[in-house]
Each structure stands twice: as C-alpha cells, then as structure tokens.
XYZ file of C-alpha atoms in Angstrom:
363
model
C -21.450 211.220 4.839
C -21.430 214.909 5.813
C -22.338 216.522 9.081
C -21.790 220.268 9.485
C -20.447 221.476 12.816
C -19.538 225.149 13.330
C -17.025 226.107 10.597
C -15.869 222.515 10.069
C -17.478 219.607 8.303
C -16.909 215.870 8.545
C -16.489 213.711 5.445
C -15.554 210.083 5.040
C -12.123 209.462 3.510
C -12.083 206.538 1.096
C -8.872 204.544 0.843
C -8.837 204.650 -2.968
C -8.976 208.466 -2.976
C -5.303 209.247 -3.457
C -5.617 212.989 -2.977
C -7.382 212.741 0.393
C -5.158 209.871 1.550
C -2.142 212.065 0.814
C -3.639 214.790 3.050
C -4.374 212.188 5.722
C -0.844 210.796 5.722
C 0.638 214.305 5.807
C -1.447 215.226 8.867
C -0.618 211.992 10.697
C 3.083 212.357 9.923
C 3.068 215.980 11.109
C 1.567 214.849 14.431
C 4.020 211.974 14.845
C 1.606 209.203 13.871
C 1.988 206.487 11.252
C -1.189 205.292 9.554
C -2.234 201.928 10.939
C -2.412 198.969 8.569
C -5.784 197.915 9.956
C -8.516 200.494 9.320
C -12.004 200.027 7.924
C -13.578 203.492 8.343
C -11.815 206.881 8.320
C -13.151 210.429 8.501
C -11.664 213.876 8.095
C -12.719 217.120 9.728
C -12.228 219.908 7.159
C -12.246 223.677 7.406
C -14.017 225.964 4.907
C -11.020 225.874 2.560
C -11.128 222.051 2.632
C -7.901 221.766 4.602
C -7.763 218.633 6.746
C -7.834 219.804 10.383
C -8.433 216.508 12.193
C -8.976 212.813 11.525
C -9.952 209.551 13.171
C -10.567 205.938 12.177
C -12.134 202.679 13.287
C -11.086 199.071 12.953
C -13.742 196.597 14.111
C -14.611 197.776 17.645
C -11.525 199.971 18.184
C -11.006 203.700 17.577
C -7.646 204.477 15.963
C -5.404 207.029 14.258
C -6.981 210.098 15.859
C -5.091 213.337 15.311
C -5.643 217.093 15.237
C -3.433 219.448 13.255
C -1.305 221.410 15.721
C -2.622 224.631 14.176
C -6.175 223.709 15.213
C -5.606 222.276 18.670
C -7.613 223.705 21.535
C -10.771 224.024 19.388
C -12.470 220.819 20.560
C -11.964 219.071 17.232
C -10.842 215.742 18.699
C -14.024 215.671 20.746
C -16.037 216.040 17.515
C -14.037 213.294 15.802
C -14.461 210.835 18.689
C -18.178 211.613 19.032
C -18.695 210.953 15.307
C -16.754 207.653 15.435
C -18.744 206.479 18.462
C -21.997 207.347 16.681
C -20.822 205.502 13.562
C -19.938 202.395 15.606
C -23.317 202.489 17.355
C -25.048 202.665 13.958
C -23.159 199.496 12.965
C -24.475 197.784 16.086
C -21.153 197.977 17.936
C -21.654 199.268 21.480
C -18.557 197.945 23.285
C -15.677 200.147 22.104
C -11.957 200.137 22.812
C -9.038 202.448 22.143
C -5.316 202.739 22.746
C -3.842 206.100 23.580
C -0.680 207.754 24.831
C -0.376 208.315 28.575
C -0.845 212.062 28.259
C -4.158 211.647 26.377
C -5.806 209.170 28.767
C -7.426 211.884 30.888
C -9.035 213.422 27.804
C -10.634 210.104 26.824
C -11.735 209.490 30.386
C -13.692 212.734 30.178
C -15.364 211.335 27.037
C -16.578 208.253 28.916
C -13.717 205.769 28.465
C -12.278 203.725 31.332
C -8.767 202.357 31.754
C -8.266 198.594 31.450
C -4.454 198.508 31.608
C -1.350 200.557 30.866
C 2.150 199.622 29.797
C 5.668 200.911 29.736
C 4.930 204.604 30.121
C 3.595 204.620 26.556
C 0.155 203.113 26.050
C -3.137 203.076 27.920
C -5.825 200.583 26.845
C -9.353 201.893 27.454
C -12.984 200.860 26.912
C -16.327 202.639 27.049
C -17.902 200.340 29.655
C -17.125 201.016 33.296
C -17.464 197.351 34.280
C -16.603 195.775 30.925
C -13.397 194.050 31.984
C -14.886 193.015 35.341
C -17.790 191.408 33.450
C -15.316 189.586 31.194
C -13.526 188.200 34.263
C -16.850 187.097 35.750
C -17.709 185.312 32.493
C -14.355 183.506 32.512
C -15.045 182.298 36.047
C -18.544 181.090 35.119
C -17.236 179.300 31.993
C -14.630 177.582 34.130
C -17.177 176.370 36.678
C -19.506 175.041 33.973
C -16.792 173.218 32.038
C -15.216 171.717 35.167
C -18.622 170.408 36.272
C -19.192 168.809 32.852
C -15.721 167.238 32.755
C -14.867 163.742 33.967
C -11.270 164.772 34.717
C -9.734 163.769 38.026
C -7.505 166.737 38.891
C -4.345 165.885 40.776
C -4.094 167.852 44.014
C -0.992 169.951 44.469
C -0.516 170.785 40.793
C -0.862 174.418 39.666
C -3.523 176.015 37.470
C -1.981 176.943 34.127
C -2.844 178.791 30.939
C -2.002 178.849 27.247
C -2.969 181.609 24.791
C -2.941 180.591 21.139
C -4.115 181.764 17.752
C -3.885 178.272 16.168
C -3.972 179.494 12.573
C -4.446 176.517 12.083
C -4.118 174.008 14.951
C -0.968 171.890 14.487
C 0.805 169.030 16.242
C 3.058 171.744 17.680
C 0.075 173.377 19.379
C -1.112 169.972 20.568
C 2.328 169.193 22.018
C 2.268 172.497 23.928
C -1.203 171.745 25.337
C -0.313 168.149 26.249
C 2.914 169.216 27.969
C 1.150 171.942 29.947
C -1.889 169.790 30.784
C 0.334 167.050 32.212
C 1.872 169.520 34.662
C -1.378 171.202 35.760
C -4.534 170.204 37.575
C -6.431 172.585 35.282
C -5.286 174.286 32.070
C -7.088 177.357 30.711
C -6.828 177.571 26.908
C -7.470 181.056 25.494
C -8.043 181.117 21.742
C -7.582 184.505 20.052
C -11.066 185.396 18.890
C -10.303 188.273 16.522
C -10.993 187.338 12.930
C -7.741 188.762 11.598
C -6.346 185.362 10.606
C -6.582 183.381 7.377
C -8.415 180.626 9.274
C -11.640 182.058 10.807
C -12.130 182.023 14.563
C -14.967 179.492 14.674
C -12.866 177.023 12.651
C -9.765 177.598 14.799
C -11.773 177.226 18.028
C -13.399 173.964 16.897
C -10.128 172.481 15.633
C -8.393 173.202 18.951
C -11.231 171.604 20.927
C -11.523 168.596 18.638
C -7.783 168.030 18.335
C -7.238 168.126 22.103
C -10.420 166.319 23.191
C -8.392 163.501 24.799
C -6.883 165.993 27.285
C -9.545 166.059 29.984
C -8.371 168.932 32.192
C -8.673 171.747 29.635
C -11.045 174.712 29.933
C -11.602 176.755 26.765
C -12.139 180.510 26.487
C -12.358 183.179 23.814
C -9.991 186.089 24.332
C -12.646 188.622 23.346
C -11.221 192.117 22.936
C -8.862 191.956 25.895
C -6.006 189.785 24.643
C -5.377 191.249 21.212
C -3.313 189.661 18.465
C -0.086 190.972 16.945
C -1.982 191.470 13.689
C -4.273 194.134 15.090
C -2.321 195.738 17.914
C -2.210 199.404 16.888
C 1.263 200.641 16.079
C 0.459 204.077 14.754
C 1.819 206.161 17.649
C 4.894 204.069 18.457
C 8.216 204.837 16.859
C 9.503 201.515 15.544
C 8.627 197.850 15.177
C 10.683 196.739 18.166
C 8.927 199.277 20.407
C 5.546 198.101 19.081
C 6.275 194.451 19.905
C 7.640 195.234 23.374
C 4.812 197.595 24.283
C 2.187 195.127 23.060
C 3.796 192.339 25.092
C 3.893 194.476 28.241
C 0.268 195.500 27.813
C -0.727 191.884 27.214
C 1.074 190.706 30.346
C -0.509 193.499 32.423
C -3.985 192.409 31.281
C -3.173 188.724 31.635
C -1.942 189.321 35.180
C -5.447 190.466 36.131
C -7.005 187.457 34.381
C -4.592 185.116 36.158
C -5.472 186.566 39.545
C -9.205 186.013 38.983
C -8.708 182.378 37.876
C -5.858 181.417 40.276
C -3.484 180.871 37.335
C 0.139 180.670 38.477
C 1.903 179.501 35.302
C 1.581 180.436 31.620
C 3.020 178.159 28.954
C 4.329 179.528 25.670
C 5.918 177.809 22.702
C 9.516 178.523 21.807
C 9.682 180.356 18.484
C 13.188 180.237 16.981
C 12.037 181.454 13.557
C 9.934 184.461 14.615
C 11.514 187.698 15.780
C 8.140 188.946 17.026
C 7.387 185.894 19.163
C 10.969 185.723 20.415
C 10.779 189.275 21.809
C 7.266 188.605 23.107
C 8.437 185.527 25.029
C 11.385 187.460 26.451
C 9.082 190.210 27.764
C 6.606 187.719 29.235
C 9.368 185.809 31.006
C 10.445 189.071 32.662
C 7.029 190.640 33.322
C 4.652 187.793 34.252
C 6.442 186.944 37.538
C 5.644 190.508 38.694
C 1.990 189.356 38.675
C 2.791 186.083 40.433
C 2.745 184.054 37.203
C 5.646 181.863 36.096
C 6.373 181.826 32.356
C 7.475 178.457 31.006
C 8.797 178.373 27.441
C 8.332 174.920 25.896
C 10.693 173.769 23.097
C 8.949 173.321 19.767
C 7.983 169.887 18.494
C 9.718 168.854 15.279
C 8.809 166.635 12.341
C 11.050 165.035 9.724
C 10.941 168.295 7.759
C 11.903 170.456 10.761
C 10.157 172.545 13.416
C 6.355 172.310 13.235
C 4.680 175.686 12.773
C 1.341 177.026 11.577
C 3.274 179.176 9.081
C 4.695 176.031 7.455
C 1.216 174.510 7.251
C -0.179 177.667 5.630
C 2.727 177.786 3.170
C 2.138 174.195 2.069
C -1.585 174.903 1.601
C -0.697 178.123 -0.260
C 1.538 176.141 -2.627
C -1.146 173.495 -3.222
C 0.765 170.800 -1.313
C -2.152 169.914 0.950
C -1.184 166.256 1.405
C 2.162 167.322 2.890
C 0.524 168.815 5.993
C -0.292 165.264 7.149
C 2.861 165.029 9.314
C 2.279 168.492 10.803
C -1.329 168.500 12.015
C -3.701 166.332 14.093
C -6.064 164.034 12.208
C -8.999 166.373 12.865
C -7.181 169.352 11.282
C -6.179 167.257 8.264
C -9.734 165.963 7.877
C -11.070 169.520 7.913
C -8.684 170.819 5.237
C -9.402 167.864 2.957
C -13.165 168.421 3.270
C -15.441 170.479 1.038
C -16.271 172.616 4.081
C -12.723 174.033 4.007
C -12.945 175.117 0.360
C -13.264 178.855 1.003
C -10.541 178.846 3.681
C -8.128 176.915 1.453
C -8.849 179.355 -1.379
C -8.190 182.323 0.928
C -4.824 180.874 2.007
C -3.837 180.048 -1.583
C -4.700 183.573 -2.751
C -2.987 185.337 0.176
C 0.277 187.165 -0.477
C 1.376 186.798 3.129
C 1.182 183.350 4.729
C 4.417 183.513 6.760
C 4.580 185.649 9.910
C 7.912 186.969 11.101
C-alpha cells in the first residue's frame, strides 16, 4: 500500500521483512520505545532516500507503537501516520478506536479527535475517538443490569453490598467458581465482568458461556463483557514503559482508575479478586488494587485460592494438562460443564490450539 504525501511516502512493513523490521526496531529504540508483542498492521513513513522517518501500528482496535525520528520532528509526520492508521481501521470496519499515550502527548491526540478515558501514575493516558464512548458503555452496563435483575428469581438480601469480579476464565475452573460463590454469598448483587478480548487460547464466546453455565446455580449474578475498557495483561501495551514491573503497575493503576468509574455508575462497593501465589503479575496487580481501589470508594477483598488434591487450582494448570494430552486429569479442577465442553467434538479446535501452543502457563 503506497500513498504519496509531500516528500514522504507510506508503505506497509511486513513482519517477515527482516531489513525493514531492523529499521523499525532501530527507530523505536532511538525514540525510547520497545516494539509491542501484539501488532497486526504496521506502516513506515519514508523519505526520498528510503530512510524510515516515522512509524505506527495497529492491534485490533488500538493504535500503537507510533514514533517519529527526532531528526524529522516538527514536520507533521505523526499526524500523517495517525490519519493513515485511522483510515486503515475504518476500511476494516473498525470505527471505535483506542490508544495509549504518554502524558505529554495527550494534548496532541486530543487535537486529532481523541478523548481521555482515564490516566494513571503520571505515565499513561488511555484515549478513544468517541466523545461519549465510555459514557455509552456505562449506560449499557446499567441497562444490562436492569434487564438481568428483572429476569432473575433471586431474592436479594437487604443490607449486603453490591460487588464485582473481573475474570478471564481461560478456561472456567472450580477456582473461578469458588471465587464467584464466595463473593455472591456476601453480596446482594454480584457483577461478573468477563474479559472480552480474544487474546486467550479459549475464545471469548466459549469462556463467556462456560462461566454462565458453570455458575447458573448462583442466582444473584449479573454478567457483562469488558469491551475495550478493561483490557487484559496480554494486550496492555508496554512499548513506552521501561520495564516489566512498571508495565504491570501502570496497567493495574489504569485498570483501577477505569473500574472506579464503572463502580460508581453501578453502586459497586467491593471488588473480589483471587489470591495468586504462583503469578508475579497477578500478585503485583492485587497489591496495586488493594491500595488504589479504596481511593474510589471500593474495597478490595483478596480470596484465598481453592485447592485440589494436586494443589492450587488454576487455569494455567488446566491448560497445561490439556497441552500434554492429559484431558481426563482436569476432572478434579473444573465444573462439570467445563469438563463436558472439553470432552466434546465442539472443543476440537480449541483443544488443538492449546496442544499446539508454546506458551500455556502465564507468569
């Protein structure tokens, strides 16, 4: 794809083109950016001598890894890159766009039609291209809640709080079920947010259905998709943050800032999270939430993990057993509905994907 603009031209950079990827990485490194692991479309803006002057990328509905060589700054190149990426996304049918940027760049993107959703830790601003996008999401959550409560035969106990759980459930285990049951017993209403990005080995529609089916006996649950506002660890952009620890902490602070606004709109006063002794990422995440959520009037309760004869129950363990072809051994780790799914023909492609994956354990 080529589009000539003044003395520069835009070309797509393909990830198997070693020469151009070397130029891309050199430019990003020069500008203090590390190439993100999750990219599906990347372009370069080249001068007449085919030197890479600027770049930008997309992943799903987010704009990422945008940089201009310091020798070409002040020429409006980033504007050209962003405009091209927006046009590309629109051509793919994606009209609701998101980006993460440093504090000092937020004003620039605001001038290009992006609006702030939340900011965190003096480092990152999360923005979208719809002025009322997040407000509409909150309205939808409220409407979903009203509809599901009306359809439910639950008898909420007065005086108990409204709670929330956010889970990926990749896949839904007895550990997840224990967390939901524990939280539901302490709440008059429990909002269950299921991460809707398809960045997991188990697709979203399968995860969503397994959570609903496996917890159907808990009558005071309300189910929601996270949409693009509560983003998973797998796709939180890390390219302009210095180290892994900073990435995790900044992501957690941004997540709690966004969740605080969700909690306010739904009267949520407590969020339940599972203890995660084996995961450094989740351990730091829980620590940040425990410190930050109370600033939004939300208590953070960390629930000890449920164990089985073989140890702590985790989705990682389930995926590892499937990966190793030991499907029958997940019986003690998952609800009957999850087991039934994985033993069915319907799960064939998902099982194959897990067995062929080189990374089934998340740290």
